[in-house]
Amino acid sequence: MAATKSSGPQVIDISKLNLEQLTSLKNQLDQELQFFNESLQQLKIAQLKFNESGECVEKVTPESKGKVVLVPLTSCMYVPGAIADAEKLLIDVGTGYYVEKDVTGAKDYFTRKVKFVTEQMEKIQKIASEKSRLREVVMDMMEVKLDQQLAVMQQQQQQQQQGIKA
């Protein structure tokens, strides 16, 4: 029978790490924090776009039929178009796929997307906060190790000076 390994987080006693290892750990944590911050920024942009899309859907009423609007072809190119049916909307669900929904269904879709993105942002913020606390602990330990090295160097200098005087 094969033994199974748990793939949980690895626990390291940072007081046993040397200064070089602590520096490496701090650099790794810095990179992870940067990644989480970039991810949060991207999710915030997605959240704003879903919010904006939901607000636009709310503005579509049966009276909107026949009105001329700008239709996005790309993120920076728009063409004029007319609303043919104000009851049915085409919703971009990503990677070039569109779904036809009524106004209520479209509002519900964007509300769910905003909620999902917000939940993901909260999860990432929690992880980033934990990583930031860990980084602070590592930096405190680095300071302790530096102080210890400095004390040892001062003690060696004093011993050398006493050896010269004797």
mmCIF file of C-alpha atoms in Angstrom:
data_model
loop_
_atom_site.group_PDB
_atom_site.id
_atom_site.type_symbol
_atom_site.label_atom_id
_atom_site.label_comp_id
_atom_site.label_asym_id
_atom_site.label_seq_id
_atom_site.Cartn_x
_atom_site.Cartn_y
_atom_site.Cartn_z
ATOM 1 C CA MET A 1 0.000 0.000 0.000
ATOM 2 C CA ALA A 2 1.303 3.431 -0.876
ATOM 3 C CA ALA A 3 1.405 6.068 1.808
ATOM 4 C CA THR A 4 -0.344 9.323 0.987
ATOM 5 C CA LYS A 5 1.346 12.657 1.605
ATOM 6 C CA SER A 6 -0.576 15.653 2.800
ATOM 7 C CA SER A 7 -0.045 18.657 0.567
ATOM 8 C CA GLY A 8 -0.760 21.242 3.254
ATOM 9 C CA PRO A 9 1.356 24.306 3.924
ATOM 10 C CA GLN A 10 4.947 23.652 4.950
ATOM 11 C CA VAL A 11 5.841 24.968 8.422
ATOM 12 C CA ILE A 12 9.287 26.531 8.794
ATOM 13 C CA ASP A 13 10.830 27.827 12.012
ATOM 14 C CA ILE A 14 12.276 31.073 10.697
ATOM 15 C CA SER A 15 14.460 31.532 13.771
ATOM 16 C CA LYS A 16 16.580 28.636 12.473
ATOM 17 C CA LEU A 17 17.136 30.232 9.071
ATOM 18 C CA ASN A 18 20.301 32.193 8.362
ATOM 19 C CA LEU A 19 20.268 35.752 7.064
ATOM 20 C CA GLU A 20 20.659 34.696 3.424
ATOM 21 C CA GLN A 21 17.718 32.308 3.666
ATOM 22 C CA LEU A 22 15.599 34.984 5.375
ATOM 23 C CA THR A 23 16.452 37.431 2.588
ATOM 24 C CA SER A 24 15.436 34.863 -0.004
ATOM 25 C CA LEU A 25 12.158 34.208 1.834
ATOM 26 C CA LYS A 26 11.458 37.950 2.065
ATOM 27 C CA ASN A 27 12.105 38.367 -1.675
ATOM 28 C CA GLN A 28 9.728 35.495 -2.422
ATOM 29 C CA LEU A 29 7.052 37.085 -0.230
ATOM 30 C CA ASP A 30 7.609 40.441 -1.974
ATOM 31 C CA GLN A 31 7.015 38.781 -5.355
ATOM 32 C CA GLU A 32 3.874 37.050 -4.100
ATOM 33 C CA LEU A 33 2.532 40.306 -2.657
ATOM 34 C CA GLN A 34 3.178 42.073 -5.960
ATOM 35 C CA PHE A 35 1.308 39.294 -7.805
ATOM 36 C CA PHE A 36 -1.656 39.536 -5.427
ATOM 37 C CA ASN A 37 -1.772 43.324 -5.769
ATOM 38 C CA GLU A 38 -1.743 43.070 -9.565
ATOM 39 C CA SER A 39 -4.500 40.451 -9.419
ATOM 40 C CA LEU A 40 -6.568 42.710 -7.188
ATOM 41 C CA GLN A 41 -6.165 45.565 -9.654
ATOM 42 C CA GLN A 42 -7.326 43.360 -12.536
ATOM 43 C CA LEU A 43 -10.313 42.130 -10.532
ATOM 44 C CA LYS A 44 -11.215 45.710 -9.578
ATOM 45 C CA ILE A 45 -11.248 46.640 -13.281
ATOM 46 C CA ALA A 46 -13.470 43.625 -14.055
ATOM 47 C CA GLN A 47 -15.775 44.549 -11.163
ATOM 48 C CA LEU A 48 -16.119 48.110 -12.484
ATOM 49 C CA LYS A 49 -16.863 46.855 -16.011
ATOM 50 C CA PHE A 50 -19.560 44.466 -14.763
ATOM 51 C CA ASN A 51 -21.064 47.244 -12.639
ATOM 52 C CA GLU A 52 -21.049 49.604 -15.603
ATOM 53 C CA SER A 53 -22.628 46.973 -17.859
ATOM 54 C CA GLY A 54 -25.354 46.352 -15.281
ATOM 55 C CA GLU A 55 -26.075 50.072 -15.106
ATOM 56 C CA CYS A 56 -26.295 50.245 -18.909
ATOM 57 C CA VAL A 57 -28.773 47.361 -18.969
ATOM 58 C CA GLU A 58 -30.976 49.208 -16.486
ATOM 59 C CA LYS A 59 -31.173 52.134 -18.921
ATOM 60 C CA VAL A 60 -32.634 49.930 -21.665
ATOM 61 C CA THR A 61 -36.417 50.338 -21.712
ATOM 62 C CA PRO A 62 -39.074 49.453 -24.283
ATOM 63 C CA GLU A 63 -38.944 53.119 -25.352
ATOM 64 C CA SER A 64 -35.300 52.575 -26.361
ATOM 65 C CA LYS A 65 -36.382 50.684 -29.509
ATOM 66 C CA GLY A 66 -35.113 52.458 -32.609
ATOM 67 C CA LYS A 67 -32.678 54.735 -30.760
ATOM 68 C CA VAL A 68 -29.232 55.170 -32.264
ATOM 69 C CA VAL A 69 -26.382 54.005 -30.002
ATOM 70 C CA LEU A 70 -22.642 53.433 -30.339
ATOM 71 C CA VAL A 71 -21.823 49.739 -30.564
ATOM 72 C CA PRO A 72 -18.297 48.696 -29.490
ATOM 73 C CA LEU A 73 -16.371 46.694 -32.064
ATOM 74 C CA THR A 74 -13.173 46.751 -30.008
ATOM 75 C CA SER A 75 -12.208 48.441 -26.759
ATOM 76 C CA CYS A 76 -11.544 51.683 -28.635
ATOM 77 C CA MET A 77 -13.624 51.454 -31.831
ATOM 78 C CA TYR A 78 -17.364 52.120 -31.925
ATOM 79 C CA VAL A 79 -19.877 52.195 -34.777
ATOM 80 C CA PRO A 80 -23.381 53.651 -34.799
ATOM 81 C CA GLY A 81 -26.244 51.190 -34.557
ATOM 82 C CA ALA A 82 -29.952 51.189 -33.765
ATOM 83 C CA ILE A 83 -31.681 49.193 -31.038
ATOM 84 C CA ALA A 84 -33.875 46.722 -32.944
ATOM 85 C CA ASP A 85 -35.366 44.916 -29.928
ATOM 86 C CA ALA A 86 -35.233 46.472 -26.470
ATOM 87 C CA GLU A 87 -36.584 43.294 -24.856
ATOM 88 C CA LYS A 88 -33.670 41.023 -25.809
ATOM 89 C CA LEU A 89 -30.004 41.827 -25.273
ATOM 90 C CA LEU A 90 -26.804 40.124 -26.399
ATOM 91 C CA ILE A 91 -24.465 39.698 -23.440
ATOM 92 C CA ASP A 92 -20.735 39.135 -23.972
ATOM 93 C CA VAL A 93 -19.854 36.221 -21.677
ATOM 94 C CA GLY A 94 -16.191 36.148 -22.716
ATOM 95 C CA THR A 95 -13.867 34.644 -25.307
ATOM 96 C CA GLY A 96 -16.096 35.767 -28.165
ATOM 97 C CA TYR A 97 -19.276 34.087 -26.910
ATOM 98 C CA TYR A 98 -22.567 35.951 -26.603
ATOM 99 C CA VAL A 99 -25.799 34.939 -24.912
ATOM 100 C CA GLU A 100 -29.226 36.373 -25.631
ATOM 101 C CA LYS A 101 -31.062 37.427 -22.468
ATOM 102 C CA ASP A 102 -34.036 39.528 -21.551
ATOM 103 C CA VAL A 103 -33.411 42.701 -19.529
ATOM 104 C CA THR A 104 -34.121 40.986 -16.190
ATOM 105 C CA GLY A 105 -31.816 38.066 -17.039
ATOM 106 C CA ALA A 106 -29.060 40.456 -18.098
ATOM 107 C CA LYS A 107 -29.363 42.450 -14.854
ATOM 108 C CA ASP A 108 -29.207 39.193 -12.886
ATOM 109 C CA TYR A 109 -26.144 38.035 -14.844
ATOM 110 C CA PHE A 110 -24.187 41.228 -14.128
ATOM 111 C CA THR A 111 -25.246 41.221 -10.457
ATOM 112 C CA ARG A 112 -23.962 37.634 -10.099
ATOM 113 C CA LYS A 113 -20.695 38.516 -11.837
ATOM 114 C CA VAL A 114 -20.118 41.537 -9.576
ATOM 115 C CA LYS A 115 -20.813 39.361 -6.522
ATOM 116 C CA PHE A 116 -18.442 36.626 -7.733
ATOM 117 C CA VAL A 117 -15.607 39.061 -8.495
ATOM 118 C CA THR A 118 -16.102 40.777 -5.126
ATOM 119 C CA GLU A 119 -15.861 37.413 -3.328
ATOM 120 C CA GLN A 120 -12.642 36.600 -5.197
ATOM 121 C CA MET A 121 -11.206 39.994 -4.289
ATOM 122 C CA GLU A 122 -11.994 39.379 -0.607
ATOM 123 C CA LYS A 123 -10.239 35.994 -0.735
ATOM 124 C CA ILE A 124 -7.139 37.498 -2.354
ATOM 125 C CA GLN A 125 -7.106 40.401 0.106
ATOM 126 C CA LYS A 126 -7.175 37.930 3.000
ATOM 127 C CA ILE A 127 -4.268 35.928 1.552
ATOM 128 C CA ALA A 128 -2.303 39.100 0.775
ATOM 129 C CA SER A 129 -2.851 40.325 4.322
ATOM 130 C CA GLU A 130 -1.494 37.035 5.724
ATOM 131 C CA LYS A 131 1.528 37.213 3.404
ATOM 132 C CA SER A 132 2.149 40.805 4.460
ATOM 133 C CA ARG A 133 2.102 39.826 8.150
ATOM 134 C CA LEU A 134 4.494 36.961 7.412
ATOM 135 C CA ARG A 135 6.781 39.367 5.562
ATOM 136 C CA GLU A 136 6.835 41.649 8.623
ATOM 137 C CA VAL A 137 7.752 38.698 10.857
ATOM 138 C CA VAL A 138 10.572 37.734 8.479
ATOM 139 C CA MET A 139 11.861 41.310 8.434
ATOM 140 C CA ASP A 140 11.787 41.417 12.261
ATOM 141 C CA MET A 141 13.773 38.170 12.376
ATOM 142 C CA MET A 142 16.254 39.587 9.854
ATOM 143 C CA GLU A 143 16.750 42.581 12.133
ATOM 144 C CA VAL A 144 17.360 40.271 15.117
ATOM 145 C CA LYS A 145 19.889 38.244 13.102
ATOM 146 C CA LEU A 146 21.667 41.429 11.966
ATOM 147 C CA ASP A 147 21.830 42.667 15.562
ATOM 148 C CA GLN A 148 23.294 39.301 16.621
ATOM 149 C CA GLN A 149 25.928 39.459 13.878
ATOM 150 C CA LEU A 150 26.797 43.017 14.834
ATOM 151 C CA ALA A 151 27.160 42.038 18.498
ATOM 152 C CA VAL A 152 29.464 39.135 17.561
ATOM 153 C CA MET A 153 31.582 41.425 15.375
ATOM 154 C CA GLN A 154 31.867 44.017 18.147
ATOM 155 C CA GLN A 155 32.849 41.326 20.637
ATOM 156 C CA GLN A 156 35.535 40.030 18.252
ATOM 157 C CA GLN A 157 36.892 43.561 17.771
ATOM 158 C CA GLN A 158 37.085 44.059 21.536
ATOM 159 C CA GLN A 159 38.909 40.756 21.936
ATOM 160 C CA GLN A 160 41.360 41.732 19.190
ATOM 161 C CA GLN A 161 41.975 45.111 20.818
ATOM 162 C CA GLN A 162 42.569 43.454 24.191
ATOM 163 C CA GLY A 163 44.944 40.990 22.545
ATOM 164 C CA ILE A 164 46.944 43.874 20.996
ATOM 165 C CA LYS A 165 47.220 45.712 24.347
ATOM 166 C CA ALA A 166 48.438 42.624 26.167
#
